[in-house]
XYZ file of N, CA and C in Angstrom:
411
model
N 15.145 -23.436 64.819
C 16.525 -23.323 64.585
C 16.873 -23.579 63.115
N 15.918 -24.414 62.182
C 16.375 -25.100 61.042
C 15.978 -23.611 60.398
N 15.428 -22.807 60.609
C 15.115 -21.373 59.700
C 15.870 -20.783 60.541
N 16.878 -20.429 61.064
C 17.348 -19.627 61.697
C 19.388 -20.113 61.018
N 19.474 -21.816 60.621
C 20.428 -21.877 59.905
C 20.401 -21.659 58.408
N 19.145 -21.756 57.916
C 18.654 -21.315 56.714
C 18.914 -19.823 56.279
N 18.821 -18.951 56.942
C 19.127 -17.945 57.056
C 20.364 -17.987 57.351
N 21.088 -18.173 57.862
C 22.702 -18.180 57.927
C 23.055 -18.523 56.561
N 22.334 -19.713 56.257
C 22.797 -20.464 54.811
C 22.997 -19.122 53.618
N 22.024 -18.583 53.395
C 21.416 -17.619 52.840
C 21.813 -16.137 52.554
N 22.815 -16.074 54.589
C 23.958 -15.081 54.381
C 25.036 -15.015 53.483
N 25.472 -16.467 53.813
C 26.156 -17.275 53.705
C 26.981 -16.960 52.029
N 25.634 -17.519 51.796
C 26.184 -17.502 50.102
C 25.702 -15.765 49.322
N 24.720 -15.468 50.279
C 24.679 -13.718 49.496
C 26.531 -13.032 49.907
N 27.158 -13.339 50.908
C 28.256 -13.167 51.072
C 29.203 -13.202 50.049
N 29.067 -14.739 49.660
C 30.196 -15.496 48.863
C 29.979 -15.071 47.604
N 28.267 -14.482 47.106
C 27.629 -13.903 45.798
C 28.871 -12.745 46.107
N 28.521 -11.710 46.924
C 28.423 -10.777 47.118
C 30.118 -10.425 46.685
N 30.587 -11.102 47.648
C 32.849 -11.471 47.118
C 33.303 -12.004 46.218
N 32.495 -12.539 45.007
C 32.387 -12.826 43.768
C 32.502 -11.665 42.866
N 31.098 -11.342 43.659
C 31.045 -9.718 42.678
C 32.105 -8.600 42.955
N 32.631 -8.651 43.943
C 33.640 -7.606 44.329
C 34.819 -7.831 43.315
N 35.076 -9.413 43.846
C 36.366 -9.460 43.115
C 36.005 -9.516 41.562
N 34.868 -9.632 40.547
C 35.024 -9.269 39.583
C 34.921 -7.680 39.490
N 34.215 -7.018 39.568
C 34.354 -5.494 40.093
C 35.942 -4.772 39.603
N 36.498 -5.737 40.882
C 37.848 -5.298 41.340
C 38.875 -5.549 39.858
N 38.843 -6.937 38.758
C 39.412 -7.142 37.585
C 38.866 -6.150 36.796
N 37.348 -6.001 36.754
C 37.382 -5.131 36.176
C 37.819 -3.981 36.124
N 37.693 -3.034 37.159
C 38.835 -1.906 37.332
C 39.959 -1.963 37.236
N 40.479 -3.433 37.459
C 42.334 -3.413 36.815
C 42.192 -3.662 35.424
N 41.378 -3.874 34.740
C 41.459 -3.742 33.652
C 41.117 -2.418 32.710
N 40.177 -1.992 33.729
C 40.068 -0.610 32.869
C 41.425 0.541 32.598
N 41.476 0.088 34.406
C 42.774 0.667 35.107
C 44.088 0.417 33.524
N 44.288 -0.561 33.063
C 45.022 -1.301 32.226
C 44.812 -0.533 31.250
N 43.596 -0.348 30.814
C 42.516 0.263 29.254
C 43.309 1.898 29.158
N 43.421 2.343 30.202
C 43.163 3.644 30.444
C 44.731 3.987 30.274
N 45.562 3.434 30.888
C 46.789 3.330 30.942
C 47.650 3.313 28.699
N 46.972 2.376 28.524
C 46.904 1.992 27.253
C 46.497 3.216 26.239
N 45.185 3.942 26.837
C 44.428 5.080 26.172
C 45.645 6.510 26.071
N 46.376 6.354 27.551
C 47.074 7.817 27.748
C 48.581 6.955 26.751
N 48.890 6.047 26.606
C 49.997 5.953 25.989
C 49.750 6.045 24.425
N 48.641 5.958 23.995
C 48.299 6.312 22.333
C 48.022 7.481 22.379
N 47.553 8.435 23.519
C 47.210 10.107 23.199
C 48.486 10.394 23.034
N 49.719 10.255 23.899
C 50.805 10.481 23.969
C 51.331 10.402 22.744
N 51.522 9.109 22.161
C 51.622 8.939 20.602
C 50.981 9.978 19.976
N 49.781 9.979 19.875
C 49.006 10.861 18.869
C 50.012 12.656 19.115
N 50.248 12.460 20.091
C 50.599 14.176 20.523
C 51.708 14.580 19.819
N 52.556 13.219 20.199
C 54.309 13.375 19.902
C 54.213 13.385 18.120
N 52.938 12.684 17.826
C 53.219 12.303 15.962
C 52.775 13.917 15.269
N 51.236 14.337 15.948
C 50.880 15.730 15.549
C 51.693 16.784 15.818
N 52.499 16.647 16.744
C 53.572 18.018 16.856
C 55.039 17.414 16.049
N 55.130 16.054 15.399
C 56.093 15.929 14.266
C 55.512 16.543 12.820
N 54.157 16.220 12.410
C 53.308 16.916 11.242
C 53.369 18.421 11.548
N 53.303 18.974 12.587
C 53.133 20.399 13.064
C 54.434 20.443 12.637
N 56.110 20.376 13.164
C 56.770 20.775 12.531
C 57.315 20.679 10.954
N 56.862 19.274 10.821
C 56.964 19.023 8.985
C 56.411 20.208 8.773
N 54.994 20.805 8.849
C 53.952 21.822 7.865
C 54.714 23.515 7.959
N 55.439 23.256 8.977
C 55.738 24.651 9.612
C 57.019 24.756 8.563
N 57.902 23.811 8.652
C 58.932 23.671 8.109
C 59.107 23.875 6.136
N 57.513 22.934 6.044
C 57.036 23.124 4.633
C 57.029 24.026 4.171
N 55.975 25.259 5.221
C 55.363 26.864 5.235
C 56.606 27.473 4.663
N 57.985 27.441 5.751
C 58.887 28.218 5.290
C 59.693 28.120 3.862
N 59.302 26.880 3.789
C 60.692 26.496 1.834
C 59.452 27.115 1.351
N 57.891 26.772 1.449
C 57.346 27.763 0.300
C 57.522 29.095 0.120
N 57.676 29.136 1.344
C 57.279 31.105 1.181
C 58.696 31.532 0.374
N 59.749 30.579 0.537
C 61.162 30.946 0.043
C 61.022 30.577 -1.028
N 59.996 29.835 -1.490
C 60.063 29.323 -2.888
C 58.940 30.790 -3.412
N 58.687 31.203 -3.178
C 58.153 31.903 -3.745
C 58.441 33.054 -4.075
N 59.223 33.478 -3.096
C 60.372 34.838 -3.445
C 61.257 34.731 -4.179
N 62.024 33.381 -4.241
C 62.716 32.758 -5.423
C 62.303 32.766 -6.740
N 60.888 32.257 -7.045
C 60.193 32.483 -8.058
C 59.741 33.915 -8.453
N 59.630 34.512 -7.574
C 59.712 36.034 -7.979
C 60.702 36.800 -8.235
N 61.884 37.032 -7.639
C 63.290 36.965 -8.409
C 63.435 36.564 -9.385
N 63.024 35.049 -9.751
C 63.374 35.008 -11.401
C 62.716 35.494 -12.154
N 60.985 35.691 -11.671
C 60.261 36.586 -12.812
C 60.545 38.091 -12.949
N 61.502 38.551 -11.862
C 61.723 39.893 -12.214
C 63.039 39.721 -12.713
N 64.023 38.846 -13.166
C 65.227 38.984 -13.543
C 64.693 38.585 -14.979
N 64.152 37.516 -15.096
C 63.437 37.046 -16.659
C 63.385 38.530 -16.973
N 62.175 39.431 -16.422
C 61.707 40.919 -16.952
C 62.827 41.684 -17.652
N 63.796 41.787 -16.547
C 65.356 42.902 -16.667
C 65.566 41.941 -18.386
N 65.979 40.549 -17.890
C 66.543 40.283 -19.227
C 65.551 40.481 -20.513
N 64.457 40.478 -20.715
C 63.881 40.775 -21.635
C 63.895 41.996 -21.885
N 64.232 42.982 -21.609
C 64.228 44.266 -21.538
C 65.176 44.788 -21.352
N 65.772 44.029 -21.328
C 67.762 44.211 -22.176
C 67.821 43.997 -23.277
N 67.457 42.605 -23.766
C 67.295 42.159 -24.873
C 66.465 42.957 -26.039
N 65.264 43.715 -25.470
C 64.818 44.422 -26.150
C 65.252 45.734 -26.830
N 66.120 46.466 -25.626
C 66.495 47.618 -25.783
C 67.708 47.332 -26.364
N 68.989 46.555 -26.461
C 69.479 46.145 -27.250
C 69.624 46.085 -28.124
N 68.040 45.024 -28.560
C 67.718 44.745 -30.091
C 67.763 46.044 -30.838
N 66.921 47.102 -29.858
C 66.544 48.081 -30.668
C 67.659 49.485 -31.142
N 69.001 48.675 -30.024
C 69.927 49.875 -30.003
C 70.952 48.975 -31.186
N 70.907 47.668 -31.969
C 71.638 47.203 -32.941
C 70.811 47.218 -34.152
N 69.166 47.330 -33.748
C 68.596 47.800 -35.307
C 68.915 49.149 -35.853
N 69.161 50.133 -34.216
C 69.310 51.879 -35.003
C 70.603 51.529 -35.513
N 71.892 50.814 -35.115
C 73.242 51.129 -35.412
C 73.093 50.303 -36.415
N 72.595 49.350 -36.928
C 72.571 48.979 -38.233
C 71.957 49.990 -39.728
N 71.009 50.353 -38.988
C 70.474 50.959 -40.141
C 70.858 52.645 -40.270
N 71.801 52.906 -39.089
C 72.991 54.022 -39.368
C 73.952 53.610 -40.614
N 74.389 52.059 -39.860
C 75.751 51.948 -40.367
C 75.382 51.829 -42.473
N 74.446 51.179 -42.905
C 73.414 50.993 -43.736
C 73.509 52.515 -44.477
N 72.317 53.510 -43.728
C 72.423 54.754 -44.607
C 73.809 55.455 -44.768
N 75.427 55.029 -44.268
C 76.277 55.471 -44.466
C 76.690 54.552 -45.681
N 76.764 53.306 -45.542
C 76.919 52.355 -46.698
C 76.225 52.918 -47.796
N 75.012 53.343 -47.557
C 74.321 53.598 -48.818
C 74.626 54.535 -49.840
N 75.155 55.586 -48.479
C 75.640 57.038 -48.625
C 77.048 56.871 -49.805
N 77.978 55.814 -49.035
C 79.280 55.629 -49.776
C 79.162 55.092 -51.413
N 77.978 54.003 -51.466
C 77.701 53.501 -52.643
C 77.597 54.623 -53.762
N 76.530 55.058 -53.374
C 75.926 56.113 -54.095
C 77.081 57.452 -54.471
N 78.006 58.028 -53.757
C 79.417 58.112 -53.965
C 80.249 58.156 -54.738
N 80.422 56.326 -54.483
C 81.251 55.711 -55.175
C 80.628 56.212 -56.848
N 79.431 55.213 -56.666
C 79.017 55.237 -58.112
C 78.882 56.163 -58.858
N 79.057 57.477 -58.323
C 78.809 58.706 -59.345
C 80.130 59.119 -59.546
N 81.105 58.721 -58.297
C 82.622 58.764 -58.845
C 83.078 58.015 -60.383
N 82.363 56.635 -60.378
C 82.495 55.729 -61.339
C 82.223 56.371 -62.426
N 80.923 56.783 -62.722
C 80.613 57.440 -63.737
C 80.756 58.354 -64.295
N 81.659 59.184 -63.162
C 82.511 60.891 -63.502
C 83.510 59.547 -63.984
N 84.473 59.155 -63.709
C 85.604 58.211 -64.352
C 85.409 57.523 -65.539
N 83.988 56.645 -65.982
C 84.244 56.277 -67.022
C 83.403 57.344 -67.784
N 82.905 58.333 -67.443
C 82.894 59.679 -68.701
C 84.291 60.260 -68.679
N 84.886 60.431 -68.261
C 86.465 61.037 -67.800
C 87.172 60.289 -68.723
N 87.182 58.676 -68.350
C 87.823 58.144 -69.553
C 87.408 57.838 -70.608
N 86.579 58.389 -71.309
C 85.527 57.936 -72.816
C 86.013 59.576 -73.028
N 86.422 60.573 -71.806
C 86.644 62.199 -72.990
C 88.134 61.874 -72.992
N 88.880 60.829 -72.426
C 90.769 61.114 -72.213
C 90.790 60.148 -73.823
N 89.985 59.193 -74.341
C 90.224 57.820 -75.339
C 89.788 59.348 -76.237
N 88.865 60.060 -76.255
C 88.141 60.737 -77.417
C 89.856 61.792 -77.446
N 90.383 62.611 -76.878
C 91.098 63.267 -76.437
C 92.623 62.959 -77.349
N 92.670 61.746 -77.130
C 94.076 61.006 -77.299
C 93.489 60.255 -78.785
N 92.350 60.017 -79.442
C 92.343 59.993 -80.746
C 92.283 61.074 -81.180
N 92.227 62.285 -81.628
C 92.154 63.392 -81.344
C 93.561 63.599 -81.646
N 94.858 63.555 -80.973
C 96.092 63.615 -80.591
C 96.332 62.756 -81.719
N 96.157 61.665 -81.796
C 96.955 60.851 -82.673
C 96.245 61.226 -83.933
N 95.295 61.191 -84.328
C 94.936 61.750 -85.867
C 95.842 63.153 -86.091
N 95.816 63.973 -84.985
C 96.937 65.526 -85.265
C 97.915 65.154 -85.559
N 98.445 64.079 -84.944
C 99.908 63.550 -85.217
C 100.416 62.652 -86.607
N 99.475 62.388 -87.098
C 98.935 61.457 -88.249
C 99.330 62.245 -90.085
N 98.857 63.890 -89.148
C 98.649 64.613 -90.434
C 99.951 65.504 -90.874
């Protein structure tokens, strides 16, 4: 009988081993249980933060691309204006150097008018001494 309670003994505590181990088992799965719980609330995070960067980049995408058509507008308006400026320039160098060979034209003119005038008046002074010596005699 004394091996026959020995063996009971033996159940006994492989039992009490045995509901030891369960119930750690069992924390452990509420804890994983816990872990896991914890794991899906940071993917969640991670999801909600990458689809805030997803719309920042998307949002980014679009001011560039607008920035870039913008910047191309001004390099083609820069163009127009340089090429106003040019044709311009070149339509106040011809009207200058019109207005110029007419100036030049008038000078040149003038000055031979001048010089018909003061030969004109060197023959009216020769002319009128001339007159007064006749008148003299």
């Amino acid at each position: 009988m004394e091996n026959i309670e020995k063996m009971l003994n033996q159940i006994l505590e492989n039992q009490m081993s045995m509901q030891e181990d369960i119930r750690e088992l069992k924390e452990n799965q509420i804890s994983m249980q816990e872990d896991m719980i914890k794991m899906q609330d940071d993917m969640k995070e991670l999801k909600e933060n990458q689809e805030k960067v997803q719309q920042q980049l998307t949002k980014q995408s679009i001011i560039q691309e607008q920035m870039a058509r913008d910047i191309k507008l001004l390099a083609e308006g820069h163009e127009n204006i340089l090429e106003i400026i040019e044709r311009r320039d070149q339509e106040l160098k011809k009207e200058f150097s019109d207005r110029f060979d007419e100036i030049e034209a008038a000078i040149s003119d003038i000055s031979n008018d001048v010089r018909f005038l003061e030969h004109k008046g060197y023959q009216n002074e020769k002319e009128l001494f001339k007159i007064k010596e006749s008148l003299k005699v």
